[in-house]
Coordinates of C-alpha atoms in Angstrom, one line a residue:
M554 CA -2.2 31.2 -7.5
P555 CA -5.6 32.6 -4.5
Y556 CA -8.7 30.3 -5.2
S557 CA -12.1 31.6 -4.9
T558 CA -15.8 31.2 -4.1
T559 CA -18.7 32.3 -3.6
H560 CA -22.3 31.4 -1.1
R561 CA -25.3 33.4 -0.6
G562 CA -23.5 36.5 -2.6
L563 CA -21.0 37.0 -0.3
A564 CA -16.8 36.4 -2.0
H565 CA -14.9 33.6 -0.3
T566 CA -11.1 34.1 -1.4
F567 CA -8.1 30.8 -0.5
G568 CA -4.8 32.3 -0.5
D569 CA -2.9 29.8 -2.3
L570 CA -3.7 25.9 -3.3
K571 CA -1.5 25.0 0.3
T572 CA -4.2 27.0 2.3
L573 CA -7.0 25.8 0.7
L574 CA -6.0 22.1 1.1
A575 CA -6.0 22.5 4.1
K576 CA -9.0 24.3 5.1
A577 CA -10.5 21.7 2.9
T578 CA -9.6 18.7 5.8
P579 CA -11.4 17.5 8.5
L580 CA -11.6 18.9 12.2
R581 CA -8.1 17.4 13.9
S582 CA -6.3 18.6 16.3
G583 CA -3.4 18.8 15.0
D584 CA -4.5 21.1 11.8
V585 CA -5.8 23.3 15.0
L586 CA -2.5 23.8 16.9
A587 CA -0.7 24.7 13.5
G588 CA -2.6 26.9 12.7
V589 CA -3.1 25.8 9.0
A590 CA -7.4 24.6 10.1
A591 CA -10.4 25.9 8.7
E592 CA -12.1 28.8 12.0
S593 CA -14.9 27.4 11.2
Q594 CA -17.5 24.6 9.9
V595 CA -19.0 27.3 7.0
E596 CA -15.0 28.0 5.6
R597 CA -14.3 23.9 6.4
V598 CA -17.5 23.8 3.8
L599 CA -16.1 26.2 1.2
A600 CA -12.9 24.7 0.9
Q601 CA -15.0 21.8 0.5
R602 CA -16.5 23.1 -2.0
T603 CA -14.2 24.8 -3.4
L604 CA -11.3 22.6 -3.5
A605 CA -13.7 20.0 -5.9
E606 CA -13.6 22.6 -8.9
V607 CA -9.5 22.5 -8.5
P608 CA -8.5 21.2 -11.9
L609 CA -6.1 18.0 -11.2
T610 CA -2.6 19.4 -13.8
D611 CA -3.0 22.3 -10.8
F612 CA -0.5 20.2 -8.4
L613 CA 1.6 19.7 -11.2
E614 CA 2.0 22.8 -12.0
H615 CA 2.6 24.1 -9.0
P616 CA 3.9 22.4 -6.4
L617 CA 3.3 23.0 -2.8
I618 CA 6.6 22.6 -1.3
P619 CA 9.7 23.6 -4.2
P620 CA 11.0 20.6 -5.7
E621 CA 14.3 23.0 -5.6
T622 CA 14.2 22.9 -2.3
D623 CA 12.7 19.8 -1.3
E624 CA 13.9 16.0 -2.8
V625 CA 10.8 14.4 -1.7
S626 CA 8.8 17.3 -4.1
G627 CA 11.7 16.3 -6.1
Y628 CA 11.2 12.2 -7.0
L629 CA 7.2 13.4 -7.2
L630 CA 7.4 15.1 -9.8
E631 CA 9.7 13.1 -11.7
S632 CA 8.6 10.1 -10.7
H633 CA 5.0 11.0 -12.5
H634 CA 4.1 9.1 -15.4
P635 CA 2.1 11.8 -18.1
A636 CA 0.6 7.8 -19.7
A637 CA -0.4 7.0 -16.6
F638 CA -2.3 10.6 -15.9
A639 CA -3.5 11.3 -18.6
P640 CA -7.1 9.1 -18.8
I641 CA -8.0 12.3 -15.9
R642 CA -5.9 14.7 -17.3
G643 CA -8.6 17.0 -17.4
F644 CA -9.9 16.0 -14.0
T645 CA -11.0 17.8 -11.4
V646 CA -10.8 16.8 -7.9
G647 CA -14.5 16.9 -7.1
E648 CA -14.4 14.4 -10.7
L649 CA -11.9 12.4 -9.9
R650 CA -13.2 11.9 -7.0
D651 CA -16.6 10.6 -8.4
F652 CA -14.8 9.0 -10.9
L653 CA -13.1 6.8 -8.3
L654 CA -17.0 6.2 -7.1
S655 CA -17.5 4.7 -10.2
D656 CA -18.2 1.2 -11.6
E657 CA -15.6 2.7 -14.2
A658 CA -13.2 2.4 -11.9
T659 CA -12.6 -0.6 -11.7
P660 CA -9.2 -2.5 -9.8
Q661 CA -7.5 -3.2 -12.7
V662 CA -8.2 0.8 -14.0
L663 CA -7.3 1.7 -10.5
E664 CA -4.0 0.0 -10.7
N665 CA -3.6 1.7 -13.8
L666 CA -3.9 5.0 -12.6
T667 CA -1.2 4.2 -9.2
W668 CA 1.8 6.6 -11.1
G669 CA -0.4 9.1 -13.4
L670 CA -1.9 10.5 -10.0
L671 CA 0.4 12.7 -7.0
P672 CA 0.5 12.1 -3.5
E673 CA -1.2 15.1 -3.2
M674 CA -4.4 14.6 -6.2
V675 CA -5.5 11.7 -3.6
A676 CA -4.9 14.0 -0.8
A677 CA -7.2 16.4 -1.9
T678 CA -10.0 13.2 -3.2
S679 CA -10.4 12.3 0.5
K680 CA -11.1 15.7 1.6
L681 CA -14.1 15.5 -0.7
M682 CA -15.4 11.6 0.9
R683 CA -16.8 10.7 3.0
N684 CA -16.2 7.1 5.4
Q685 CA -18.0 4.8 3.0
D686 CA -16.2 6.2 0.0
L687 CA -12.6 5.4 1.9
I688 CA -13.7 2.8 2.4
S689 CA -15.8 2.0 -0.6
V690 CA -12.7 2.9 -3.3
A691 CA -10.2 1.8 -0.9
R692 CA -11.6 -2.0 -1.3
K693 CA -11.1 -2.0 -5.0
R694 CA -7.4 -1.4 -4.7
R695 CA -5.5 -4.6 -3.6
V696 CA -1.5 -4.1 -3.5
V697 CA 0.2 -7.9 -2.8
T698 CA 3.2 -8.1 -2.0
R699 CA 6.2 -11.4 -1.3
F700 CA 9.1 -12.6 0.6
R701 CA 8.7 -15.4 2.3
S702 CA 4.6 -14.8 2.5
T703 CA 2.5 -13.4 0.0
I704 CA 1.1 -10.4 1.7
G705 CA -2.1 -8.2 0.7
L706 CA -4.9 -11.4 -2.0
S707 CA -8.2 -10.3 -1.3
G708 CA -9.6 -12.3 1.0
R709 CA -7.1 -12.1 3.7
L710 CA -5.7 -10.3 6.3
S711 CA -2.9 -10.6 7.7
T712 CA -0.8 -9.3 11.8
R713 CA 2.2 -8.1 12.6
I714 CA 3.4 -9.4 15.7
Q715 CA 5.0 -7.4 18.2
P716 CA 6.9 -9.0 21.2
N717 CA 8.6 -5.4 22.5
H718 CA 9.7 -6.1 25.5
P719 CA 11.3 -2.9 28.1
S720 CA 14.5 -4.0 28.1
D721 CA 14.6 -6.5 25.4
D722 CA 15.2 -9.0 26.9
V723 CA 15.1 -12.2 24.5
A724 CA 13.3 -14.4 27.0
G725 CA 9.8 -12.2 27.4
V726 CA 10.3 -11.2 23.7
L727 CA 10.0 -15.5 22.5
A728 CA 7.4 -15.9 25.3
S729 CA 5.3 -12.6 23.5
T730 CA 5.5 -14.0 20.1
L731 CA 4.6 -17.4 20.6
D732 CA 1.7 -16.8 21.8
G733 CA 0.9 -15.1 18.6
L734 CA 2.1 -17.7 16.6
L735 CA 0.0 -19.5 19.0
Y736 CA -3.3 -17.1 17.9
G737 CA -2.4 -17.8 14.6
G738 CA -0.7 -14.1 14.0
G739 CA 3.1 -13.3 12.3
D740 CA 2.5 -13.9 8.9
A741 CA 3.8 -10.4 7.8
T742 CA 6.2 -10.0 10.2
I743 CA 8.3 -10.8 13.5
G744 CA 8.8 -7.0 14.3
I745 CA 10.5 -4.8 17.2
N746 CA 11.0 -2.1 18.1
P747 CA 14.6 -2.3 19.7
A748 CA 14.6 -0.8 23.7
G749 CA 18.1 -0.1 22.8
D750 CA 20.4 1.7 20.8
G751 CA 22.1 0.9 17.9
L752 CA 24.3 -2.0 16.9
K753 CA 24.2 -5.1 19.6
P754 CA 19.8 -5.4 19.8
V755 CA 19.9 -5.6 15.6
V756 CA 22.2 -8.6 15.7
E757 CA 21.4 -10.0 18.8
L758 CA 16.7 -9.9 18.1
S759 CA 17.7 -10.5 14.1
T760 CA 19.5 -13.7 15.3
V761 CA 17.2 -15.2 17.6
L762 CA 13.9 -14.9 15.7
D763 CA 16.7 -15.8 12.4
T764 CA 16.3 -18.7 14.6
L765 CA 12.6 -19.5 16.0
I766 CA 11.7 -18.9 12.3
R767 CA 14.1 -22.2 10.7
R768 CA 13.3 -23.9 13.6
Y769 CA 9.9 -24.1 12.8
E770 CA 10.2 -23.7 9.4
I771 CA 7.1 -21.0 9.8
P772 CA 6.7 -18.8 6.1
T773 CA 7.4 -15.3 7.9
Q774 CA 9.6 -12.8 7.6
S775 CA 11.5 -10.5 11.2
C776 CA 12.3 -7.0 10.9
I777 CA 14.0 -5.1 13.9
L778 CA 12.3 -1.8 13.9
A779 CA 15.9 0.3 14.7
H780 CA 17.6 3.0 12.4
V781 CA 18.9 2.6 8.4
T782 CA 22.0 2.4 9.9
N783 CA 22.3 -0.3 13.0
T784 CA 20.8 -1.7 10.2
I785 CA 23.1 -1.5 7.5
A786 CA 26.2 -2.1 9.4
A787 CA 24.7 -4.7 10.9
M788 CA 24.0 -6.9 7.8
E789 CA 27.4 -5.5 7.2
R790 CA 28.5 -7.9 10.6
G791 CA 26.4 -10.8 8.4
A792 CA 23.3 -10.1 10.7
P793 CA 20.4 -12.6 9.3
I794 CA 18.4 -9.3 8.8
D795 CA 15.6 -10.4 6.5
L796 CA 13.0 -6.4 6.3
V797 CA 14.4 -3.5 6.1
F798 CA 13.5 -1.0 8.6
Q799 CA 12.7 2.8 8.1
S800 CA 10.1 5.5 9.7
I801 CA 9.7 8.0 7.0
G802 CA 7.6 11.4 6.2
G803 CA 6.3 13.6 3.3
S804 CA 9.7 16.6 3.1
Q805 CA 12.8 16.6 2.8
A806 CA 13.2 18.1 6.4
L807 CA 11.2 15.4 8.2
N808 CA 12.9 13.0 6.5
K809 CA 16.3 15.3 7.9
G810 CA 15.2 15.0 11.3
F811 CA 14.3 11.4 11.0
G812 CA 18.5 10.5 10.0
V813 CA 17.7 9.9 6.5
D814 CA 17.7 11.3 3.1
I815 CA 16.7 9.0 -0.8
A816 CA 19.9 8.4 -1.0
L817 CA 20.9 6.2 2.3
L818 CA 17.8 4.9 1.7
D819 CA 18.3 3.5 -1.9
E820 CA 21.6 2.5 0.1
A821 CA 19.8 0.6 3.0
H822 CA 17.1 -0.7 -0.3
A823 CA 20.3 -1.7 -2.2
A824 CA 21.6 -3.2 0.7
G825 CA 18.1 -5.8 1.8
Q826 CA 18.2 -7.3 -1.6
S827 CA 21.4 -8.3 -1.8
L828 CA 21.3 -10.7 0.7
K829 CA 18.2 -12.5 -1.1
R830 CA 16.6 -13.6 1.4
G831 CA 12.9 -14.1 0.7
T832 CA 12.0 -17.4 -1.1
V833 CA 8.9 -16.0 -2.9
G834 CA 9.4 -12.6 -3.8
N835 CA 12.0 -10.1 -2.6
N836 CA 10.3 -7.0 -1.7
L837 CA 11.8 -6.0 1.9
M838 CA 11.5 -2.9 3.1
Y839 CA 10.0 -1.9 5.9
F840 CA 8.5 2.0 6.1
E841 CA 5.6 2.9 9.2
T842 CA 4.2 7.0 8.5
G843 CA 2.2 9.2 11.5
Q844 CA 0.2 12.4 10.2
G845 CA 1.8 14.8 12.8
S846 CA 4.8 13.9 12.2
A847 CA 6.0 16.4 10.6
L848 CA 4.3 19.5 13.0
S849 CA 6.5 17.6 15.8
A850 CA 9.5 18.3 13.9
N851 CA 8.2 22.2 12.6
A852 CA 8.8 19.8 8.8
H853 CA 5.5 20.3 7.5
H854 CA 5.5 23.6 5.7
G855 CA 2.6 25.2 6.0
L856 CA 1.7 22.3 4.7
D857 CA -2.2 20.2 7.3
Q858 CA -1.1 17.4 9.3
Q859 CA -3.1 15.1 5.9
T860 CA -1.8 15.7 2.8
I861 CA 2.4 16.5 4.0
E862 CA 1.4 12.2 5.3
A863 CA 0.4 11.6 1.6
R864 CA 3.4 12.4 0.2
A865 CA 5.3 10.2 2.6
Y866 CA 3.3 7.4 1.0
G867 CA 5.0 8.8 -2.9
L868 CA 7.9 8.2 -1.4
A869 CA 7.5 5.0 0.4
R870 CA 6.6 3.5 -3.3
R871 CA 10.4 3.9 -4.6
Y872 CA 11.2 0.9 -3.1
Q873 CA 7.8 -1.5 -3.6
P874 CA 8.3 -2.1 -0.1
F875 CA 6.3 -5.3 1.5
L876 CA 4.8 -2.9 4.4
V877 CA 4.0 -0.3 5.1
N878 CA 1.5 1.1 8.2
T879 CA 0.2 4.3 9.4
V880 CA 1.4 4.5 13.2
V881 CA -2.5 5.5 13.3
G882 CA -2.9 6.9 16.8
F883 CA 0.2 6.8 18.0
I884 CA 1.4 10.8 18.1
G885 CA -0.9 11.4 21.0
P886 CA -4.1 14.1 20.8
E887 CA -2.0 17.1 19.4
Y888 CA -2.7 16.4 16.2
L889 CA -5.3 13.3 16.2
Y890 CA -7.9 14.3 20.0
D891 CA -10.1 11.3 20.1
G892 CA -11.9 8.5 18.5
K893 CA -13.6 10.1 15.6
Q894 CA -9.9 11.8 14.4
I895 CA -8.7 9.0 14.9
I896 CA -11.1 6.8 13.1
R897 CA -11.8 9.0 10.8
A898 CA -7.5 10.0 9.6
G899 CA -7.0 6.1 9.5
L900 CA -9.5 5.3 7.0
E901 CA -7.6 8.4 5.5
D902 CA -4.3 7.1 5.2
H903 CA -5.3 3.8 4.2
F904 CA -7.3 5.5 1.1
C905 CA -4.7 7.3 0.2
A906 CA -1.8 4.6 0.4
K907 CA -3.7 2.5 -1.6
L908 CA -4.7 4.4 -4.5
L909 CA -0.4 4.7 -5.3
G910 CA -0.4 1.6 -4.6
L911 CA 1.2 0.6 -1.1
P912 CA 0.4 -2.8 0.8
M913 CA -1.0 -1.2 3.3
G914 CA -1.6 -1.6 6.7
C915 CA -2.5 0.1 10.5
D916 CA -1.6 0.1 13.8
V917 CA -4.8 0.4 14.6
C918 CA -3.7 2.4 18.5
Y919 CA -4.3 5.5 20.5
T920 CA -1.8 6.6 23.3
N921 CA -2.8 6.6 27.1
H922 CA -4.1 10.2 27.9
A923 CA -5.9 10.7 23.9
E924 CA -9.9 11.1 24.1
A925 CA -9.9 7.1 22.8
D926 CA -11.1 4.0 23.6
Q927 CA -10.6 0.4 23.0
D928 CA -13.7 0.2 20.9
D929 CA -13.0 3.4 19.1
M930 CA -10.1 1.2 18.5
D931 CA -12.6 -2.3 17.7
T932 CA -14.4 0.3 15.8
L933 CA -11.3 1.2 13.2
L934 CA -10.0 -2.2 12.8
T935 CA -13.8 -3.8 11.4
L936 CA -13.9 -1.1 9.3
L937 CA -10.3 -1.6 8.3
G938 CA -11.0 -4.8 7.4
V939 CA -14.0 -3.9 5.3
A940 CA -11.6 -1.3 3.4
G941 CA -9.2 -4.6 2.3
V942 CA -5.9 -3.5 4.4
N943 CA -2.7 -5.5 4.6
F944 CA -2.0 -6.1 7.9
V945 CA -2.9 -4.9 11.8
M946 CA -0.5 -4.9 15.2
G947 CA -0.6 -8.1 17.3
L948 CA 0.6 -7.1 20.7
P949 CA -0.5 -9.8 23.9
G950 CA -3.8 -7.4 26.2
A951 CA -3.0 -5.0 23.1
D952 CA -0.9 -3.4 25.0
D953 CA 3.3 -2.7 24.3
V954 CA 4.8 -2.3 27.1
M955 CA 7.8 -0.6 26.3
L956 CA 6.0 2.2 24.1
N957 CA 4.0 2.5 26.0
Y958 CA 0.4 2.7 24.3
Q959 CA -2.3 0.5 23.4
S960 CA -2.6 -1.3 19.8
T961 CA -4.8 -4.3 19.1
S962 CA -4.4 -8.0 20.5
F963 CA -3.6 -11.4 18.8
H964 CA -8.0 -11.6 19.5
D965 CA -9.1 -8.8 18.3
A966 CA -6.7 -9.8 14.1
L967 CA -9.3 -14.0 15.1
Y968 CA -12.1 -11.4 15.7
V969 CA -11.5 -9.7 12.6
R970 CA -11.0 -12.6 10.5
E971 CA -13.7 -14.8 11.5
V972 CA -16.4 -11.6 11.1
L973 CA -15.4 -11.0 7.6
G974 CA -14.4 -14.5 6.4
L975 CA -10.4 -13.3 6.1
R976 CA -7.9 -15.5 6.4
P977 CA -4.0 -15.2 6.8
A978 CA -1.0 -15.2 4.1
P979 CA -1.4 -18.8 1.9
E980 CA 1.7 -20.3 2.4
F981 CA 1.2 -18.6 6.1
E982 CA -1.9 -20.6 6.6
A983 CA -0.2 -23.7 4.9
W984 CA 2.1 -24.5 8.1
L985 CA -0.8 -23.7 10.6
L986 CA -2.3 -26.6 9.2
R987 CA 0.4 -28.2 9.1
M988 CA 1.1 -27.2 12.8
N989 CA -1.8 -27.8 13.8
I990 CA -1.8 -24.5 15.2
A991 CA -5.1 -23.9 13.3
H992 CA -7.6 -26.1 10.7
D993 CA -10.0 -24.3 8.7
N994 CA -9.7 -21.7 10.1
R995 CA -10.0 -22.0 13.8
L996 CA -7.6 -22.7 15.9
S997 CA -6.5 -26.1 17.1
D998 CA -7.6 -27.3 20.3
S999 CA -4.2 -28.8 20.8
R1000 CA -2.3 -25.8 19.3
G1001 CA -0.1 -26.0 22.3
K1002 CA 1.8 -28.7 21.1
A1003 CA 2.8 -27.1 19.1
L1004 CA 5.5 -25.0 19.0
Q1005 CA 6.8 -26.1 22.7
L1006 CA 8.3 -23.5 25.5
P1007 CA 11.2 -25.2 25.8
E1008 CA 12.0 -25.4 22.0
V1009 CA 11.2 -21.9 21.6
F1010 CA 13.8 -20.9 24.5
N1011 CA 16.4 -22.9 22.7
A1012 CA 16.8 -20.6 19.7
R1013 CA 18.6 -18.1 22.7

């Protein structure tokens, strides 16, 4: 179905909804690489003007990827709630944007809309927004989840300690974990990307972290970011698995590239639920996503990278996850070329995920060959803090020595908490106080005595 507009007497036609969305997307290198980007800023503005007039019902009537051939599309349409959609059924994309920015769109109203929104509707709306619009709307939408700590409450910002090691050395992992805990980090999770493949690192590292958590009665949860098949196998071996991780995407073909489908994710979710390891709740899935992954796997179906990214969020909410984050600049400059594009993508991803009801965090990051630096990350971190992001990463020196990319440090999390008056998860904050690591949201001078290095290493 073509979409047309006229500007200064000149007619311009976009062949279908997929094309219109791609042409309306703010410039990013991945869409240029895919050959779907607007050829000029004039064409981009014309596409945005045209997109603003598209009825939201078009997204229901004209699926961007046919559900007959794509199980993600099938799930997105099956899970759509007509009753939740009813208040905005007569809206265009532009009218939805205006509504979201209005005082009528209260936090409760946004929560009520959640299952009435298709990811494509939300992605389309974001393309008509400035950065401040993305921040303003996302800030209104809190998504709270619980396992051993409560994440996403207003006035709170959590962190994932990411103690990766290039050889999965337990002493190195524990040293990084100790560093993060003493800086008040880790209330979202202690999450390790194992360097090794297979079952062994999942069992060994989850056991070490479980021993540490139990030894110090830390109200947090561990996660070994391995393939879900290895996590299921580890649970069958009796490993102490808290959160179940998997990378996912917005098309069946991309998920096949990740080695998963909905049936396997359902199995993993059920297996994790059966362990009943949560204390204040049982949200336990952890998903990571990122703009560009579908293009890199040739699984984007001609969609722009931001729209197909939003579809991944629609799939993620099937599992009521504990954590979701975009690894925003990790895939490289081929997809997000510079700091400007990374900042924009991070705000888009957070906005879309929050409107779709996800507990969204962000790995505020970039690769060393991108046209970006730590000043850009400071900017995005601060903007996401204002927008109400659920969690960010904490790495020693902001440098991942295993994955070789730049993220945010323990100090960065302290900065954004201090300048914005944010606090850790309430259970974790009480633990920091009890252990004399922090007091009144400030680190204690004697915090080094709270966790003794030899005792931590005895957790091995």
